[in-house]
Amino acid sequence: MKTALTIAGSDCSGGAGIQADIKTMTANNVYAMSVITALTAQNTTGVSGIINVDTGFVKKQLEKVFEDIYPDAIKIGMVSSSEIVDIIEYELTKYKAKNIVLDPVMVATSGAGLIENSAIKSLKEKLFPTAKVITPNILEAEVLSGISIKDDKDMLKAAKKIYENHGCAVLLKGGHSINDANDLLYENGKVKWFFGKRIDNPNTHGSGCTLSSAIASNLAKGYSLEESVKRAKSYISEALLAMLDLGKGSGPLNHAFNVKGEYAKESDNE
């Protein structure tokens, strides 16, 4: 069985972060492991508190994973301090980590800020160069590129600039404000659009975490980056189409929409 590691923050409501990553990796048939960088108090309506994990303990978590079950791919999500970025970069370099998918989580779906400004600088300088691909949304890409994104042409300009500045492939997620659900993959001059159909579902909590974890899962299984993105977009579309409706705000996806068999029954009466 292939393995994947998520390095991210915890979402106690289960829709995003570590919890969404583990669900996604399991649904995509890879063995999921986790290194927790922060604890958040949040639900579908917003984030009310963040506590960063001690850097020394982040280091110990990483060492324990790599020394025993080496990950075939890694997803990096919420890393809210520059000190934690430094530790992650050091350990990933030491253990020659591969297939790194970095989701530059800066703002939650609810609009809450999740990262210190100093950490953004460290992310760009330390972790972007280690990544196979980064997966910013429009707002994050504007911060990273300095370009105001209004249409598909701006998406291409921003992705190209981010690639040129940092040397990692960029999957720029379009979203409803720019286009229906069309994402742009840019790598070394090669442009690939992934066209999606708009799904009328307001419950998108953790969708960015889910997409990046699905990409990492497919990289772990040996798929190319392009095919991994294609398969990940298909997975997240199905998870949205399942129309799970939980919580009072923007609810979570149904990561387990495709789980079948004896243990998927809701009761013995099925």
Tab-separated table of C-alpha atoms in Angstrom:
chain	number	residue	atom	x	y	z
A	1	MET	CA	0.000	0.000	0.000
A	2	LYS	CA	1.321	3.423	-0.923
A	3	THR	CA	1.691	6.028	1.812
A	4	ALA	CA	1.069	9.753	2.155
A	5	LEU	CA	1.834	12.267	4.892
A	6	THR	CA	-0.106	15.419	5.650
A	7	ILE	CA	1.656	18.251	7.470
A	8	ALA	CA	-1.074	20.673	8.483
A	9	GLY	CA	-3.317	22.105	11.177
A	10	SER	CA	-6.162	20.329	12.934
A	11	ASP	CA	-9.804	21.253	12.306
A	12	CYS	CA	-11.858	20.049	15.263
A	13	SER	CA	-15.040	20.151	13.160
A	14	GLY	CA	-13.518	17.620	10.755
A	15	GLY	CA	-14.120	19.400	7.470
A	16	ALA	CA	-10.677	20.801	6.690
A	17	GLY	CA	-7.035	20.426	7.682
A	18	ILE	CA	-5.600	17.177	8.984
A	19	GLN	CA	-9.014	15.560	9.293
A	20	ALA	CA	-10.012	16.283	5.679
A	21	ASP	CA	-6.590	15.161	4.479
A	22	ILE	CA	-6.757	11.797	6.220
A	23	LYS	CA	-10.297	11.173	4.951
A	24	THR	CA	-9.247	12.067	1.412
A	25	MET	CA	-6.124	9.919	1.451
A	26	THR	CA	-8.054	6.964	2.838
A	27	ALA	CA	-10.773	7.366	0.202
A	28	ASN	CA	-8.047	7.401	-2.460
A	29	ASN	CA	-6.592	4.155	-1.116
A	30	VAL	CA	-3.289	5.299	0.352
A	31	TYR	CA	-2.134	4.930	3.944
A	32	ALA	CA	-2.449	8.321	5.642
A	33	MET	CA	-0.097	9.750	8.270
A	34	SER	CA	-0.072	13.195	9.870
A	35	VAL	CA	2.172	15.787	11.467
A	36	ILE	CA	0.115	18.429	13.248
A	37	THR	CA	1.457	22.000	13.066
A	38	ALA	CA	-1.390	23.837	14.795
A	39	LEU	CA	-4.623	23.337	16.677
A	40	THR	CA	-7.600	25.390	15.599
A	41	ALA	CA	-10.926	25.970	17.290
A	42	GLN	CA	-13.239	26.219	14.303
A	43	ASN	CA	-16.419	24.993	12.695
A	44	THR	CA	-18.391	25.716	9.542
A	45	THR	CA	-19.067	29.300	10.656
A	46	GLY	CA	-15.485	30.384	11.355
A	47	VAL	CA	-12.235	30.152	13.303
A	48	SER	CA	-12.152	31.357	16.914
A	49	GLY	CA	-8.648	30.344	17.972
A	50	ILE	CA	-5.277	29.008	16.779
A	51	ILE	CA	-2.465	27.480	18.854
A	52	ASN	CA	0.793	26.631	17.090
A	53	VAL	CA	2.434	23.355	18.037
A	54	ASP	CA	5.879	23.691	19.628
A	55	THR	CA	8.543	23.560	16.912
A	56	GLY	CA	10.523	20.888	18.733
A	57	PHE	CA	7.448	18.674	18.815
A	58	VAL	CA	6.800	19.223	15.100
A	59	LYS	CA	10.379	18.052	14.529
A	60	LYS	CA	9.822	14.915	16.631
A	61	GLN	CA	6.643	14.066	14.724
A	62	LEU	CA	8.440	14.367	11.384
A	63	GLU	CA	11.351	12.229	12.552
A	64	LYS	CA	9.077	9.467	13.824
A	65	VAL	CA	7.218	9.283	10.525
A	66	PHE	CA	10.247	9.306	8.238
A	67	GLU	CA	12.269	6.863	10.332
A	68	ASP	CA	9.565	4.214	10.192
A	69	ILE	CA	6.991	4.528	7.368
A	70	TYR	CA	8.557	6.620	4.613
A	71	PRO	CA	5.867	8.620	2.767
A	72	ASP	CA	5.507	8.232	-1.000
A	73	ALA	CA	4.010	11.724	-1.152
A	74	ILE	CA	3.508	14.678	1.167
A	75	LYS	CA	0.807	17.315	1.413
A	76	ILE	CA	1.687	20.516	3.283
A	77	GLY	CA	-1.189	22.692	4.431
A	78	MET	CA	-1.497	25.206	7.248
A	79	VAL	CA	1.944	26.272	8.506
A	80	SER	CA	1.295	29.461	10.416
A	81	SER	CA	4.744	30.468	11.740
A	82	SER	CA	8.164	30.937	10.133
A	83	GLU	CA	9.817	28.826	12.845
A	84	ILE	CA	7.676	25.814	11.919
A	85	VAL	CA	8.435	26.403	8.223
A	86	ASP	CA	12.166	26.266	9.012
A	87	ILE	CA	11.815	22.951	10.867
A	88	ILE	CA	9.764	21.383	8.085
A	89	GLU	CA	12.206	22.489	5.394
A	90	TYR	CA	15.157	21.132	7.378
A	91	GLU	CA	13.553	17.729	7.985
A	92	LEU	CA	12.193	17.288	4.456
A	93	THR	CA	15.639	18.063	3.051
A	94	LYS	CA	17.330	15.710	5.520
A	95	TYR	CA	15.073	12.799	4.591
A	96	LYS	CA	15.028	13.597	0.847
A	97	ALA	CA	11.241	13.886	0.767
A	98	LYS	CA	9.535	13.538	-2.618
A	99	ASN	CA	6.222	14.356	-4.313
A	100	ILE	CA	5.481	17.396	-2.155
A	101	VAL	CA	2.150	19.143	-2.754
A	102	LEU	CA	1.965	22.495	-0.976
A	103	ASP	CA	-1.362	24.204	-0.382
A	104	PRO	CA	-0.400	27.756	0.706
A	105	VAL	CA	-3.238	28.089	3.206
A	106	MET	CA	-3.591	31.754	4.130
A	107	VAL	CA	-7.312	32.393	4.549
A	108	ALA	CA	-10.066	30.003	5.656
A	109	THR	CA	-13.262	29.584	3.630
A	110	SER	CA	-14.957	31.719	6.290
A	111	GLY	CA	-12.484	34.566	5.653
A	112	ALA	CA	-10.376	34.137	8.804
A	113	GLY	CA	-6.619	34.712	8.474
A	114	LEU	CA	-4.603	31.589	9.234
A	115	ILE	CA	-0.957	32.583	8.779
A	116	GLU	CA	1.508	35.186	10.032
A	117	ASN	CA	3.025	37.553	7.453
A	118	SER	CA	6.526	36.348	8.323
A	119	ALA	CA	5.433	32.798	7.582
A	120	ILE	CA	4.349	33.746	4.058
A	121	LYS	CA	7.885	34.998	3.353
A	122	SER	CA	9.387	31.814	4.801
A	123	LEU	CA	6.992	29.617	2.823
A	124	LYS	CA	8.100	31.229	-0.427
A	125	GLU	CA	11.805	31.087	0.386
A	126	LYS	CA	12.050	27.703	2.116
A	127	LEU	CA	9.184	25.395	1.129
A	128	PHE	CA	8.156	26.455	-2.383
A	129	PRO	CA	11.504	25.277	-3.834
A	130	THR	CA	10.946	21.808	-2.313
A	131	ALA	CA	7.450	21.416	-3.797
A	132	LYS	CA	6.469	19.499	-6.904
A	133	VAL	CA	3.391	21.707	-7.140
A	134	ILE	CA	1.682	24.437	-5.128
A	135	THR	CA	-2.104	24.914	-5.211
A	136	PRO	CA	-3.068	28.550	-4.504
A	137	ASN	CA	-6.580	29.897	-4.944
A	138	ILE	CA	-7.176	33.295	-6.560
A	139	LEU	CA	-6.660	35.340	-3.388
A	140	GLU	CA	-3.483	33.448	-2.479
A	141	ALA	CA	-2.124	33.761	-6.025
A	142	GLU	CA	-2.684	37.519	-5.924
A	143	VAL	CA	-0.629	37.721	-2.722
A	144	LEU	CA	2.124	35.506	-4.146
A	145	SER	CA	2.338	37.161	-7.568
A	146	GLY	CA	1.351	40.767	-6.841
A	147	ILE	CA	-1.041	40.557	-9.794
A	148	SER	CA	-4.740	41.416	-9.559
A	149	ILE	CA	-6.591	38.462	-11.080
A	150	LYS	CA	-9.836	39.250	-12.906
A	151	ASP	CA	-9.943	36.665	-15.709
A	152	ASP	CA	-8.241	33.649	-17.274
A	153	LYS	CA	-5.471	35.779	-18.823
A	154	ASP	CA	-4.591	37.159	-15.395
A	155	MET	CA	-4.540	33.612	-14.022
A	156	LEU	CA	-1.937	32.672	-16.610
A	157	LYS	CA	0.185	35.761	-15.875
A	158	ALA	CA	0.098	35.085	-12.130
A	159	ALA	CA	0.893	31.373	-12.454
A	160	LYS	CA	3.799	32.138	-14.804
A	161	LYS	CA	5.220	34.740	-12.422
A	162	ILE	CA	4.934	32.438	-9.395
A	163	TYR	CA	6.681	29.661	-11.330
A	164	GLU	CA	9.466	31.959	-12.491
A	165	ASN	CA	9.993	33.302	-8.974
A	166	HIS	CA	9.988	29.965	-7.163
A	167	GLY	CA	10.631	27.160	-9.672
A	168	CYS	CA	7.693	24.955	-8.697
A	169	ALA	CA	4.687	23.959	-10.777
A	170	VAL	CA	1.552	25.981	-9.997
A	171	LEU	CA	-2.029	24.739	-9.991
A	172	LEU	CA	-4.030	27.960	-9.811
A	173	LYS	CA	-7.605	27.264	-8.786
A	174	GLY	CA	-10.134	29.398	-10.656
A	175	GLY	CA	-13.344	29.231	-8.691
A	176	HIS	CA	-16.731	30.855	-9.256
A	177	SER	CA	-15.484	34.432	-9.081
A	178	ILE	CA	-13.299	33.984	-12.181
A	179	ASN	CA	-14.778	31.025	-14.027
A	180	ASP	CA	-17.000	28.058	-13.287
A	181	ALA	CA	-14.402	25.706	-11.859
A	182	ASN	CA	-11.486	25.863	-14.281
A	183	ASP	CA	-8.000	25.352	-12.858
A	184	LEU	CA	-4.697	26.162	-14.544
A	185	LEU	CA	-1.573	24.009	-14.239
A	186	TYR	CA	1.614	25.844	-15.235
A	187	GLU	CA	5.024	24.183	-15.319
A	188	ASN	CA	8.119	25.357	-17.183
A	189	GLY	CA	6.169	27.038	-19.967
A	190	LYS	CA	3.651	24.220	-20.330
A	191	VAL	CA	0.023	25.250	-19.768
A	192	LYS	CA	-2.784	22.802	-19.037
A	193	TRP	CA	-6.350	23.852	-18.256
A	194	PHE	CA	-8.609	21.540	-16.285
A	195	PHE	CA	-12.188	22.445	-17.063
A	196	GLY	CA	-14.787	21.832	-14.408
A	197	LYS	CA	-18.526	22.264	-14.191
A	198	ARG	CA	-19.931	24.599	-11.581
A	199	ILE	CA	-21.634	22.620	-8.826
A	200	ASP	CA	-24.380	24.526	-7.025
A	201	ASN	CA	-23.317	23.538	-3.534
A	202	PRO	CA	-22.528	26.213	-0.901
A	203	ASN	CA	-20.837	23.624	1.326
A	204	THR	CA	-17.180	23.880	0.340
A	205	HIS	CA	-15.437	23.875	3.734
A	206	GLY	CA	-12.068	22.172	3.297
A	207	SER	CA	-12.220	21.932	-0.490
A	208	GLY	CA	-8.654	23.233	-0.910
A	209	CYS	CA	-7.306	20.757	1.628
A	210	THR	CA	-9.198	17.971	-0.088
A	211	LEU	CA	-7.908	18.783	-3.571
A	212	SER	CA	-4.250	18.993	-2.524
A	213	SER	CA	-4.504	15.761	-0.521
A	214	ALA	CA	-6.089	13.973	-3.469
A	215	ILE	CA	-3.267	15.170	-5.728
A	216	ALA	CA	-0.689	13.901	-3.229
A	217	SER	CA	-2.505	10.561	-2.986
A	218	ASN	CA	-2.333	10.073	-6.729
A	219	LEU	CA	1.324	11.108	-6.916
A	220	ALA	CA	2.002	8.516	-4.207
A	221	LYS	CA	0.402	5.880	-6.435
A	222	GLY	CA	2.721	6.764	-9.306
A	223	TYR	CA	0.506	8.930	-11.511
A	224	SER	CA	2.004	11.900	-13.348
A	225	LEU	CA	1.309	15.379	-12.008
A	226	GLU	CA	-1.167	16.093	-14.808
A	227	GLU	CA	-3.045	12.834	-14.267
A	228	SER	CA	-2.965	13.307	-10.490
A	229	VAL	CA	-4.635	16.703	-10.843
A	230	LYS	CA	-7.226	15.280	-13.248
A	231	ARG	CA	-8.107	12.447	-10.872
A	232	ALA	CA	-8.156	14.785	-7.854
A	233	LYS	CA	-10.569	17.186	-9.576
A	234	SER	CA	-12.851	14.278	-10.423
A	235	TYR	CA	-12.787	13.105	-6.791
A	236	ILE	CA	-13.592	16.518	-5.328
A	237	SER	CA	-16.391	17.058	-7.856
A	238	GLU	CA	-18.025	13.812	-6.762
A	239	ALA	CA	-17.559	14.742	-3.104
A	240	LEU	CA	-19.392	18.019	-3.783
A	241	LEU	CA	-22.108	16.352	-5.849
A	242	ALA	CA	-22.911	14.116	-2.866
A	243	MET	CA	-24.567	17.255	-1.409
A	244	LEU	CA	-23.723	16.639	2.230
A	245	ASP	CA	-25.346	19.371	4.328
A	246	LEU	CA	-23.931	19.697	7.839
A	247	GLY	CA	-23.395	22.713	10.068
A	248	LYS	CA	-24.731	26.255	10.179
A	249	GLY	CA	-22.196	27.771	7.773
A	250	SER	CA	-20.230	26.517	4.782
A	251	GLY	CA	-20.347	22.804	5.498
A	252	PRO	CA	-17.881	20.008	4.673
A	253	LEU	CA	-17.698	17.751	1.633
A	254	ASN	CA	-18.643	14.082	1.747
A	255	HIS	CA	-15.163	12.571	1.513
A	256	ALA	CA	-16.597	9.070	1.897
A	257	PHE	CA	-19.107	9.294	-0.959
A	258	ASN	CA	-17.592	6.224	-2.628
A	259	VAL	CA	-17.207	4.017	0.449
A	260	LYS	CA	-19.133	0.788	-0.105
A	261	GLY	CA	-19.481	-2.565	1.577
A	262	GLU	CA	-20.434	-4.104	4.904
A	263	TYR	CA	-19.016	-1.341	7.088
A	264	ALA	CA	-20.645	1.454	5.104
A	265	LYS	CA	-24.155	0.430	6.135
A	266	GLU	CA	-25.981	2.966	8.311
A	267	SER	CA	-27.893	0.248	10.120
A	268	ASP	CA	-28.591	-3.493	10.072
A	269	ASN	CA	-31.891	-2.741	8.352
A	270	GLU	CA	-30.217	-1.768	5.076
